[in-house]
Amino acid sequence: MGYRKGAAAERELMRLLWERGAAVIRSAGSGNSYAPDVVAIINGRAVAFECKAWRKSELFVRREQYEKMVEWSRRANTPVFIAWKYPREGWFFIPLEYLEEKEKHYGIRIDDVKRLTTTVDVILGKQGVLF
Amino acid sequence: MGYRKGAAAERELMRLLWERGAAVIRSAGSGNSYAPDVVAIINGRAVAFECKAWRKSELFVRREQYEKMVEWSRRANTPVFIAWKYPREGWFFIPLEYLEEKEKHYGIRIDDVKRLTTTVDVILGKQGVLF
């Protein structure tokens, strides 16, 4: 995805989280250190998001990138979700573990995403799942 | 402080936190929404930092900026510290409440900072204070 489209998606996700009462921070994404695109914090608990605005039927994350996400999640003891904004369908929030290991990357198909994933309200605790 | 100096201080703080085992994120700091410069997360708990690299004897934060920090801290239920890097003395971590309200800003003198504040090890829980 292009930089612009990605940044716009990140800002939209930030608004979404802010409107639901969370404090949010968007990653500068510069330098050599990895951090997720967006982190939301509410009630002292954090949840992190890597944003994707892809139109394809399958989403990919390079192995190296995926491993950095896992490491960050482990350090923080905080869940990292792939936040996939799918055209005309809205946001899907995919736990890292849902991605399948392929030869050079990790991936998941949109069909599986729709079957498996959850909504932002679940993530932000309207149903008390994560926070 | 200039942008470069500020960004360099932020990166140094990130390294410091990362070396102590935390996951870290540096704010893009763009657009109209406020977020602290750096957030560290460890054991699922977040701590936020607003970086200052000032050589003066007193540190100031504009009232509007201070109020945004307080609001962010309240939403996140997460402490926000002013991380003041003082020339040839290193980092001081100042809880927001330590700043005194003045006419148009909030401020604190370096003498009071030295008397009152704590180290990054305390913040990151080597002594179990915050996490």
PDB file of C-alpha atoms in Angstrom:
ATOM      1  CA  MET A   1       0.000   0.000   0.000  1.00  0.00           C
ATOM      2  CA  GLY A   2       1.187   3.547  -0.603  1.00  0.00           C
ATOM      3  CA  TYR A   3       2.489   5.699   2.216  1.00  0.00           C
ATOM      4  CA  ARG A   4      -0.407   8.144   2.012  1.00  0.00           C
ATOM      5  CA  LYS A   5      -3.092   5.516   2.095  1.00  0.00           C
ATOM      6  CA  GLY A   6      -1.346   3.833   5.023  1.00  0.00           C
ATOM      7  CA  ALA A   7      -1.016   7.035   7.010  1.00  0.00           C
ATOM      8  CA  ALA A   8      -4.651   7.913   6.364  1.00  0.00           C
ATOM      9  CA  ALA A   9      -5.721   4.477   7.584  1.00  0.00           C
ATOM     10  CA  GLU A  10      -3.611   4.888  10.709  1.00  0.00           C
ATOM     11  CA  ARG A  11      -5.198   8.240  11.475  1.00  0.00           C
ATOM     12  CA  GLU A  12      -8.664   6.799  10.968  1.00  0.00           C
ATOM     13  CA  LEU A  13      -7.887   3.971  13.363  1.00  0.00           C
ATOM     14  CA  MET A  14      -6.572   6.496  15.909  1.00  0.00           C
ATOM     15  CA  ARG A  15      -9.819   8.455  15.740  1.00  0.00           C
ATOM     16  CA  LEU A  16     -11.812   5.253  16.159  1.00  0.00           C
ATOM     17  CA  LEU A  17      -9.858   4.310  19.282  1.00  0.00           C
ATOM     18  CA  TRP A  18      -9.852   7.853  20.692  1.00  0.00           C
ATOM     19  CA  GLU A  19     -13.637   8.119  20.284  1.00  0.00           C
ATOM     20  CA  ARG A  20     -13.995   4.958  22.328  1.00  0.00           C
ATOM     21  CA  GLY A  21     -12.096   6.546  25.212  1.00  0.00           C
ATOM     22  CA  ALA A  22      -8.558   5.253  24.686  1.00  0.00           C
ATOM     23  CA  ALA A  23      -5.360   7.275  24.732  1.00  0.00           C
ATOM     24  CA  VAL A  24      -3.501   6.670  21.468  1.00  0.00           C
ATOM     25  CA  ILE A  25      -0.055   7.088  19.997  1.00  0.00           C
ATOM     26  CA  ARG A  26       1.056   6.729  16.366  1.00  0.00           C
ATOM     27  CA  SER A  27       4.543   5.476  15.680  1.00  0.00           C
ATOM     28  CA  ALA A  28       7.116   7.750  14.072  1.00  0.00           C
ATOM     29  CA  GLY A  29       8.150   4.583  12.303  1.00  0.00           C
ATOM     30  CA  SER A  30      11.622   5.914  11.668  1.00  0.00           C
ATOM     31  CA  GLY A  31      15.048   4.497  12.286  1.00  0.00           C
ATOM     32  CA  ASN A  32      15.972   0.921  12.808  1.00  0.00           C
ATOM     33  CA  SER A  33      13.799   0.095  15.795  1.00  0.00           C
ATOM     34  CA  TYR A  34      10.434  -1.533  15.143  1.00  0.00           C
ATOM     35  CA  ALA A  35       7.233  -0.426  16.831  1.00  0.00           C
ATOM     36  CA  PRO A  36       3.620  -1.097  15.829  1.00  0.00           C
ATOM     37  CA  ASP A  37       1.880   1.669  13.841  1.00  0.00           C
ATOM     38  CA  VAL A  38      -0.598   2.551  16.578  1.00  0.00           C
ATOM     39  CA  VAL A  39      -0.826   1.774  20.291  1.00  0.00           C
ATOM     40  CA  ALA A  40      -4.021   2.364  22.294  1.00  0.00           C
ATOM     41  CA  ILE A  41      -4.034   2.470  26.079  1.00  0.00           C
ATOM     42  CA  ILE A  42      -7.050   2.394  28.347  1.00  0.00           C
ATOM     43  CA  ASN A  43      -7.262   1.585  32.024  1.00  0.00           C
ATOM     44  CA  GLY A  44      -3.478   1.281  32.038  1.00  0.00           C
ATOM     45  CA  ARG A  45      -3.534  -1.611  29.542  1.00  0.00           C
ATOM     46  CA  ALA A  46      -2.093  -1.360  26.048  1.00  0.00           C
ATOM     47  CA  VAL A  47      -3.139  -2.887  22.729  1.00  0.00           C
ATOM     48  CA  ALA A  48      -1.029  -2.457  19.600  1.00  0.00           C
ATOM     49  CA  PHE A  49      -1.988  -2.352  15.925  1.00  0.00           C
ATOM     50  CA  GLU A  50      -0.131  -2.812  12.671  1.00  0.00           C
ATOM     51  CA  CYS A  51      -2.254  -1.175   9.978  1.00  0.00           C
ATOM     52  CA  LYS A  52      -2.851  -2.595   6.537  1.00  0.00           C
ATOM     53  CA  ALA A  53      -5.105  -1.075   3.885  1.00  0.00           C
ATOM     54  CA  TRP A  54      -5.060  -3.836   1.285  1.00  0.00           C
ATOM     55  CA  ARG A  55      -7.526  -4.679  -1.421  1.00  0.00           C
ATOM     56  CA  LYS A  56      -6.216  -8.188  -2.033  1.00  0.00           C
ATOM     57  CA  SER A  57      -7.804 -11.443  -0.905  1.00  0.00           C
ATOM     58  CA  GLU A  58      -4.759 -12.374   1.141  1.00  0.00           C
ATOM     59  CA  LEU A  59      -2.643 -10.324   3.490  1.00  0.00           C
ATOM     60  CA  PHE A  60       1.094 -10.870   3.823  1.00  0.00           C
ATOM     61  CA  VAL A  61       3.671  -9.878   6.398  1.00  0.00           C
ATOM     62  CA  ARG A  62       7.352 -10.435   5.697  1.00  0.00           C
ATOM     63  CA  ARG A  63       8.933 -12.947   8.038  1.00  0.00           C
ATOM     64  CA  GLU A  64      11.414 -10.415   9.436  1.00  0.00           C
ATOM     65  CA  GLN A  65       8.646  -7.909  10.123  1.00  0.00           C
ATOM     66  CA  TYR A  66       6.468 -10.577  11.708  1.00  0.00           C
ATOM     67  CA  GLU A  67       9.265 -11.623  14.030  1.00  0.00           C
ATOM     68  CA  LYS A  68       9.777  -8.025  15.113  1.00  0.00           C
ATOM     69  CA  MET A  69       6.074  -7.786  15.935  1.00  0.00           C
ATOM     70  CA  VAL A  70       6.242 -10.956  18.003  1.00  0.00           C
ATOM     71  CA  GLU A  71       9.304  -9.677  19.862  1.00  0.00           C
ATOM     72  CA  TRP A  72       7.677  -6.315  20.577  1.00  0.00           C
ATOM     73  CA  SER A  73       4.515  -8.065  21.782  1.00  0.00           C
ATOM     74  CA  ARG A  74       6.550 -10.338  24.055  1.00  0.00           C
ATOM     75  CA  ARG A  75       8.518  -7.448  25.579  1.00  0.00           C
ATOM     76  CA  ALA A  76       5.383  -5.416  26.184  1.00  0.00           C
ATOM     77  CA  ASN A  77       3.307  -8.430  27.197  1.00  0.00           C
ATOM     78  CA  THR A  78       0.714  -6.715  25.058  1.00  0.00           C
ATOM     79  CA  PRO A  79      -1.336  -8.090  22.166  1.00  0.00           C
ATOM     80  CA  VAL A  80      -0.428  -6.865  18.682  1.00  0.00           C
ATOM     81  CA  PHE A  81      -3.182  -7.001  16.080  1.00  0.00           C
ATOM     82  CA  ILE A  82      -3.015  -6.647  12.341  1.00  0.00           C
ATOM     83  CA  ALA A  83      -5.637  -3.964  11.708  1.00  0.00           C
ATOM     84  CA  TRP A  84      -6.753  -4.678   8.170  1.00  0.00           C
ATOM     85  CA  LYS A  85      -8.941  -2.067   6.572  1.00  0.00           C
ATOM     86  CA  TYR A  86     -10.739  -3.835   3.784  1.00  0.00           C
ATOM     87  CA  PRO A  87     -12.398  -1.739   1.066  1.00  0.00           C
ATOM     88  CA  ARG A  88     -16.142  -1.310   1.690  1.00  0.00           C
ATOM     89  CA  GLU A  89     -16.072  -3.682   4.680  1.00  0.00           C
ATOM     90  CA  GLY A  90     -14.289  -1.740   7.389  1.00  0.00           C
ATOM     91  CA  TRP A  91     -11.733  -2.865   9.912  1.00  0.00           C
ATOM     92  CA  PHE A  92     -10.732  -6.374  10.879  1.00  0.00           C
ATOM     93  CA  PHE A  93      -8.526  -7.034  13.888  1.00  0.00           C
ATOM     94  CA  ILE A  94      -6.364 -10.106  13.560  1.00  0.00           C
ATOM     95  CA  PRO A  95      -4.243 -11.518  16.393  1.00  0.00           C
ATOM     96  CA  LEU A  96      -0.705 -12.259  15.180  1.00  0.00           C
ATOM     97  CA  GLU A  97      -1.103 -15.944  15.934  1.00  0.00           C
ATOM     98  CA  TYR A  98      -3.860 -16.227  13.332  1.00  0.00           C
ATOM     99  CA  LEU A  99      -1.365 -15.677  10.522  1.00  0.00           C
ATOM    100  CA  GLU A 100       0.000 -18.822   8.937  1.00  0.00           C
ATOM    101  CA  GLU A 101       3.674 -19.367   8.321  1.00  0.00           C
ATOM    102  CA  LYS A 102       4.574 -19.629   4.624  1.00  0.00           C
ATOM    103  CA  GLU A 103       7.922 -19.933   2.952  1.00  0.00           C
ATOM    104  CA  LYS A 104       9.035 -16.304   3.151  1.00  0.00           C
ATOM    105  CA  HIS A 105       6.206 -14.615   4.959  1.00  0.00           C
ATOM    106  CA  TYR A 106       3.187 -14.997   7.203  1.00  0.00           C
ATOM    107  CA  GLY A 107      -0.268 -14.626   5.703  1.00  0.00           C
ATOM    108  CA  ILE A 108      -4.004 -14.925   6.120  1.00  0.00           C
ATOM    109  CA  ARG A 109      -6.904 -14.919   3.651  1.00  0.00           C
ATOM    110  CA  ILE A 110      -9.761 -12.444   3.951  1.00  0.00           C
ATOM    111  CA  ASP A 111     -12.260 -15.343   4.095  1.00  0.00           C
ATOM    112  CA  ASP A 112     -10.546 -16.711   7.186  1.00  0.00           C
ATOM    113  CA  VAL A 113     -10.305 -13.234   8.654  1.00  0.00           C
ATOM    114  CA  LYS A 114     -14.064 -12.760   8.352  1.00  0.00           C
ATOM    115  CA  ARG A 115     -14.715 -16.096   9.969  1.00  0.00           C
ATOM    116  CA  LEU A 116     -12.268 -15.647  12.830  1.00  0.00           C
ATOM    117  CA  THR A 117     -11.831 -12.062  13.869  1.00  0.00           C
ATOM    118  CA  THR A 118     -13.378  -9.616  16.168  1.00  0.00           C
ATOM    119  CA  THR A 119     -14.471  -5.984  16.265  1.00  0.00           C
ATOM    120  CA  VAL A 120     -12.952  -2.883  17.740  1.00  0.00           C
ATOM    121  CA  ASP A 121     -15.583  -2.856  20.484  1.00  0.00           C
ATOM    122  CA  VAL A 122     -14.483  -6.281  21.639  1.00  0.00           C
ATOM    123  CA  ILE A 123     -10.875  -5.147  21.599  1.00  0.00           C
ATOM    124  CA  LEU A 124     -11.625  -2.019  23.558  1.00  0.00           C
ATOM    125  CA  GLY A 125     -13.549  -3.864  26.162  1.00  0.00           C
ATOM    126  CA  LYS A 126     -17.210  -3.108  25.561  1.00  0.00           C
ATOM    127  CA  GLN A 127     -17.472  -6.837  26.070  1.00  0.00           C
ATOM    128  CA  GLY A 128     -14.563  -6.997  28.454  1.00  0.00           C
ATOM    129  CA  VAL A 129     -12.441  -9.299  26.367  1.00  0.00           C
ATOM    130  CA  LEU A 130      -9.054  -7.665  26.289  1.00  0.00           C
ATOM    131  CA  PHE A 131      -9.062  -4.865  28.818  1.00  0.00           C
TER     132      PHE A 131
ATOM    133  CA  MET B   1      14.940  23.050  21.825  1.00  0.00           C
ATOM    134  CA  GLY B   2      15.587  22.380  18.169  1.00  0.00           C
ATOM    135  CA  TYR B   3      13.917  19.507  16.397  1.00  0.00           C
ATOM    136  CA  ARG B   4      17.163  17.579  15.845  1.00  0.00           C
ATOM    137  CA  LYS B   5      18.270  17.776  19.444  1.00  0.00           C
ATOM    138  CA  GLY B   6      14.803  16.786  20.589  1.00  0.00           C
ATOM    139  CA  ALA B   7      14.636  13.814  18.225  1.00  0.00           C
ATOM    140  CA  ALA B   8      18.119  12.675  19.268  1.00  0.00           C
ATOM    141  CA  ALA B   9      17.096  12.824  22.937  1.00  0.00           C
ATOM    142  CA  GLU B  10      13.972  10.819  22.186  1.00  0.00           C
ATOM    143  CA  ARG B  11      15.980   8.129  20.443  1.00  0.00           C
ATOM    144  CA  GLU B  12      18.437   7.975  23.317  1.00  0.00           C
ATOM    145  CA  LEU B  13      15.577   7.553  25.791  1.00  0.00           C
ATOM    146  CA  MET B  14      14.118   4.794  23.618  1.00  0.00           C
ATOM    147  CA  ARG B  15      17.409   2.912  23.661  1.00  0.00           C
ATOM    148  CA  LEU B  16      17.611   3.303  27.438  1.00  0.00           C
ATOM    149  CA  LEU B  17      14.130   1.852  27.877  1.00  0.00           C
ATOM    150  CA  TRP B  18      14.633  -0.892  25.294  1.00  0.00           C
ATOM    151  CA  GLU B  19      17.882  -1.994  26.965  1.00  0.00           C
ATOM    152  CA  ARG B  20      15.950  -2.384  30.208  1.00  0.00           C
ATOM    153  CA  GLY B  21      13.544  -4.807  28.558  1.00  0.00           C
ATOM    154  CA  ALA B  22      10.618  -2.564  27.639  1.00  0.00           C
ATOM    155  CA  ALA B  23       8.828  -2.372  24.312  1.00  0.00           C
ATOM    156  CA  VAL B  24       8.884   1.214  23.105  1.00  0.00           C
ATOM    157  CA  ILE B  25       7.110   3.453  20.625  1.00  0.00           C
ATOM    158  CA  ARG B  26       8.039   6.980  19.539  1.00  0.00           C
ATOM    159  CA  SER B  27       5.232   9.326  18.573  1.00  0.00           C
ATOM    160  CA  ALA B  28       4.868  10.547  14.999  1.00  0.00           C
ATOM    161  CA  GLY B  29       3.839  13.774  16.673  1.00  0.00           C
ATOM    162  CA  SER B  30       2.000  14.941  13.587  1.00  0.00           C
ATOM    163  CA  GLY B  31      -1.472  16.279  13.074  1.00  0.00           C
ATOM    164  CA  ASN B  32      -3.752  17.756  15.677  1.00  0.00           C
ATOM    165  CA  SER B  33      -3.905  14.913  18.179  1.00  0.00           C
ATOM    166  CA  TYR B  34      -1.519  14.987  21.131  1.00  0.00           C
ATOM    167  CA  ALA B  35       0.480  11.989  22.281  1.00  0.00           C
ATOM    168  CA  PRO B  36       3.574  11.829  24.495  1.00  0.00           C
ATOM    169  CA  ASP B  37       6.933  11.616  22.680  1.00  0.00           C
ATOM    170  CA  VAL B  38       7.727   8.106  23.868  1.00  0.00           C
ATOM    171  CA  VAL B  39       5.702   5.319  25.457  1.00  0.00           C
ATOM    172  CA  ALA B  40       7.341   2.296  27.091  1.00  0.00           C
ATOM    173  CA  ILE B  41       5.407  -0.863  27.866  1.00  0.00           C
ATOM    174  CA  ILE B  42       6.523  -3.743  30.014  1.00  0.00           C
ATOM    175  CA  ASN B  43       4.483  -6.466  31.637  1.00  0.00           C
ATOM    176  CA  GLY B  44       1.435  -5.033  29.908  1.00  0.00           C
ATOM    177  CA  ARG B  45       1.766  -1.705  31.748  1.00  0.00           C
ATOM    178  CA  ALA B  46       2.568   1.558  29.985  1.00  0.00           C
ATOM    179  CA  VAL B  47       4.591   4.595  31.060  1.00  0.00           C
ATOM    180  CA  ALA B  48       4.730   7.719  28.893  1.00  0.00           C
ATOM    181  CA  PHE B  49       7.434  10.338  28.478  1.00  0.00           C
ATOM    182  CA  GLU B  50       7.527  13.888  27.146  1.00  0.00           C
ATOM    183  CA  CYS B  51      11.167  14.626  26.289  1.00  0.00           C
ATOM    184  CA  LYS B  52      12.934  17.894  27.011  1.00  0.00           C
ATOM    185  CA  ALA B  53      16.597  18.594  26.325  1.00  0.00           C
ATOM    186  CA  TRP B  54      16.946  21.997  27.991  1.00  0.00           C
ATOM    187  CA  ARG B  55      19.993  23.719  29.372  1.00  0.00           C
ATOM    188  CA  LYS B  56      18.039  26.273  31.427  1.00  0.00           C
ATOM    189  CA  SER B  57      17.563  26.245  35.184  1.00  0.00           C
ATOM    190  CA  GLU B  58      13.792  26.056  34.829  1.00  0.00           C
ATOM    191  CA  LEU B  59      11.661  23.942  32.557  1.00  0.00           C
ATOM    192  CA  PHE B  60       8.382  25.219  31.133  1.00  0.00           C
ATOM    193  CA  VAL B  61       5.385  23.545  29.547  1.00  0.00           C
ATOM    194  CA  ARG B  62       2.694  25.658  27.937  1.00  0.00           C
ATOM    195  CA  ARG B  63      -0.643  25.429  29.717  1.00  0.00           C
ATOM    196  CA  GLU B  64      -2.414  24.018  26.646  1.00  0.00           C
ATOM    197  CA  GLN B  65       0.266  21.350  26.191  1.00  0.00           C
ATOM    198  CA  TYR B  66       0.203  20.472  29.889  1.00  0.00           C
ATOM    199  CA  GLU B  67      -3.552  20.030  29.810  1.00  0.00           C
ATOM    200  CA  LYS B  68      -3.247  17.688  26.823  1.00  0.00           C
ATOM    201  CA  MET B  69      -0.715  15.593  28.733  1.00  0.00           C
ATOM    202  CA  VAL B  70      -3.044  15.382  31.719  1.00  0.00           C
ATOM    203  CA  GLU B  71      -5.964  14.372  29.478  1.00  0.00           C
ATOM    204  CA  TRP B  72      -3.885  11.694  27.732  1.00  0.00           C
ATOM    205  CA  SER B  73      -2.684  10.375  31.088  1.00  0.00           C
ATOM    206  CA  ARG B  74      -6.246  10.266  32.421  1.00  0.00           C
ATOM    207  CA  ARG B  75      -7.556   8.409  29.351  1.00  0.00           C
ATOM    208  CA  ALA B  76      -4.731   5.884  29.463  1.00  0.00           C
ATOM    209  CA  ASN B  77      -4.710   5.686  33.261  1.00  0.00           C
ATOM    210  CA  THR B  78      -0.961   5.754  32.727  1.00  0.00           C
ATOM    211  CA  PRO B  79       1.670   8.028  34.269  1.00  0.00           C
ATOM    212  CA  VAL B  80       3.200  10.660  31.991  1.00  0.00           C
ATOM    213  CA  PHE B  81       6.657  11.894  32.966  1.00  0.00           C
ATOM    214  CA  ILE B  82       8.592  14.873  31.742  1.00  0.00           C
ATOM    215  CA  ALA B  83      11.918  13.276  30.752  1.00  0.00           C
ATOM    216  CA  TRP B  84      14.376  16.135  31.141  1.00  0.00           C
ATOM    217  CA  LYS B  85      17.824  15.496  29.772  1.00  0.00           C
ATOM    218  CA  TYR B  86      20.060  17.968  31.542  1.00  0.00           C
ATOM    219  CA  PRO B  87      23.507  18.680  30.092  1.00  0.00           C
ATOM    220  CA  ARG B  88      26.251  16.648  31.779  1.00  0.00           C
ATOM    221  CA  GLU B  89      23.823  15.279  34.381  1.00  0.00           C
ATOM    222  CA  GLY B  90      21.683  12.811  32.469  1.00  0.00           C
ATOM    223  CA  TRP B  91      17.959  12.140  32.643  1.00  0.00           C
ATOM    224  CA  PHE B  92      15.459  13.261  35.233  1.00  0.00           C
ATOM    225  CA  PHE B  93      11.938  11.849  35.293  1.00  0.00           C
ATOM    226  CA  ILE B  94       9.356  14.254  36.621  1.00  0.00           C
ATOM    227  CA  PRO B  95       5.743  13.304  37.304  1.00  0.00           C
ATOM    228  CA  LEU B  96       3.353  15.866  35.774  1.00  0.00           C
ATOM    229  CA  GLU B  97       1.980  16.778  39.199  1.00  0.00           C
ATOM    230  CA  TYR B  98       5.388  18.069  40.282  1.00  0.00           C
ATOM    231  CA  LEU B  99       5.113  20.999  37.881  1.00  0.00           C
ATOM    232  CA  GLU B 100       3.783  24.205  39.398  1.00  0.00           C
ATOM    233  CA  GLU B 101       1.046  26.240  37.792  1.00  0.00           C
ATOM    234  CA  LYS B 102       2.198  29.692  36.731  1.00  0.00           C
ATOM    235  CA  GLU B 103       0.353  32.384  34.850  1.00  0.00           C
ATOM    236  CA  LYS B 104       0.650  30.986  31.317  1.00  0.00           C
ATOM    237  CA  HIS B 105       2.514  27.751  31.819  1.00  0.00           C
ATOM    238  CA  TYR B 106       3.548  25.022  34.187  1.00  0.00           C
ATOM    239  CA  GLY B 107       7.139  24.849  35.335  1.00  0.00           C
ATOM    240  CA  ILE B 108       9.725  23.344  37.634  1.00  0.00           C
ATOM    241  CA  ARG B 109      13.270  24.378  38.580  1.00  0.00           C
ATOM    242  CA  ILE B 110      16.204  22.028  38.126  1.00  0.00           C
ATOM    243  CA  ASP B 111      17.049  22.319  41.841  1.00  0.00           C
ATOM    244  CA  ASP B 112      13.629  21.003  42.783  1.00  0.00           C
ATOM    245  CA  VAL B 113      13.899  18.325  40.116  1.00  0.00           C
ATOM    246  CA  LYS B 114      17.136  17.023  41.630  1.00  0.00           C
ATOM    247  CA  ARG B 115      15.612  16.975  45.068  1.00  0.00           C
ATOM    248  CA  LEU B 116      12.369  15.277  44.073  1.00  0.00           C
ATOM    249  CA  THR B 117      12.742  12.947  41.145  1.00  0.00           C
ATOM    250  CA  THR B 118      13.554   9.407  40.425  1.00  0.00           C
ATOM    251  CA  THR B 119      15.612   7.288  38.067  1.00  0.00           C
ATOM    252  CA  VAL B 120      14.715   5.243  35.043  1.00  0.00           C
ATOM    253  CA  ASP B 121      15.343   2.058  37.008  1.00  0.00           C
ATOM    254  CA  VAL B 122      12.708   3.026  39.528  1.00  0.00           C
ATOM    255  CA  ILE B 123      10.326   3.842  36.700  1.00  0.00           C
ATOM    256  CA  LEU B 124      10.955   0.566  34.973  1.00  0.00           C
ATOM    257  CA  GLY B 125      10.413  -1.419  38.072  1.00  0.00           C
ATOM    258  CA  LYS B 126      13.829  -2.587  39.201  1.00  0.00           C
ATOM    259  CA  GLN B 127      12.466  -1.427  42.525  1.00  0.00           C
ATOM    260  CA  GLY B 128       8.914  -2.283  41.643  1.00  0.00           C
ATOM    261  CA  VAL B 129       7.553   1.216  41.987  1.00  0.00           C
ATOM    262  CA  LEU B 130       5.530   1.770  38.874  1.00  0.00           C
ATOM    263  CA  PHE B 131       5.126  -1.544  37.163  1.00  0.00           C
TER     264      PHE B 131
END
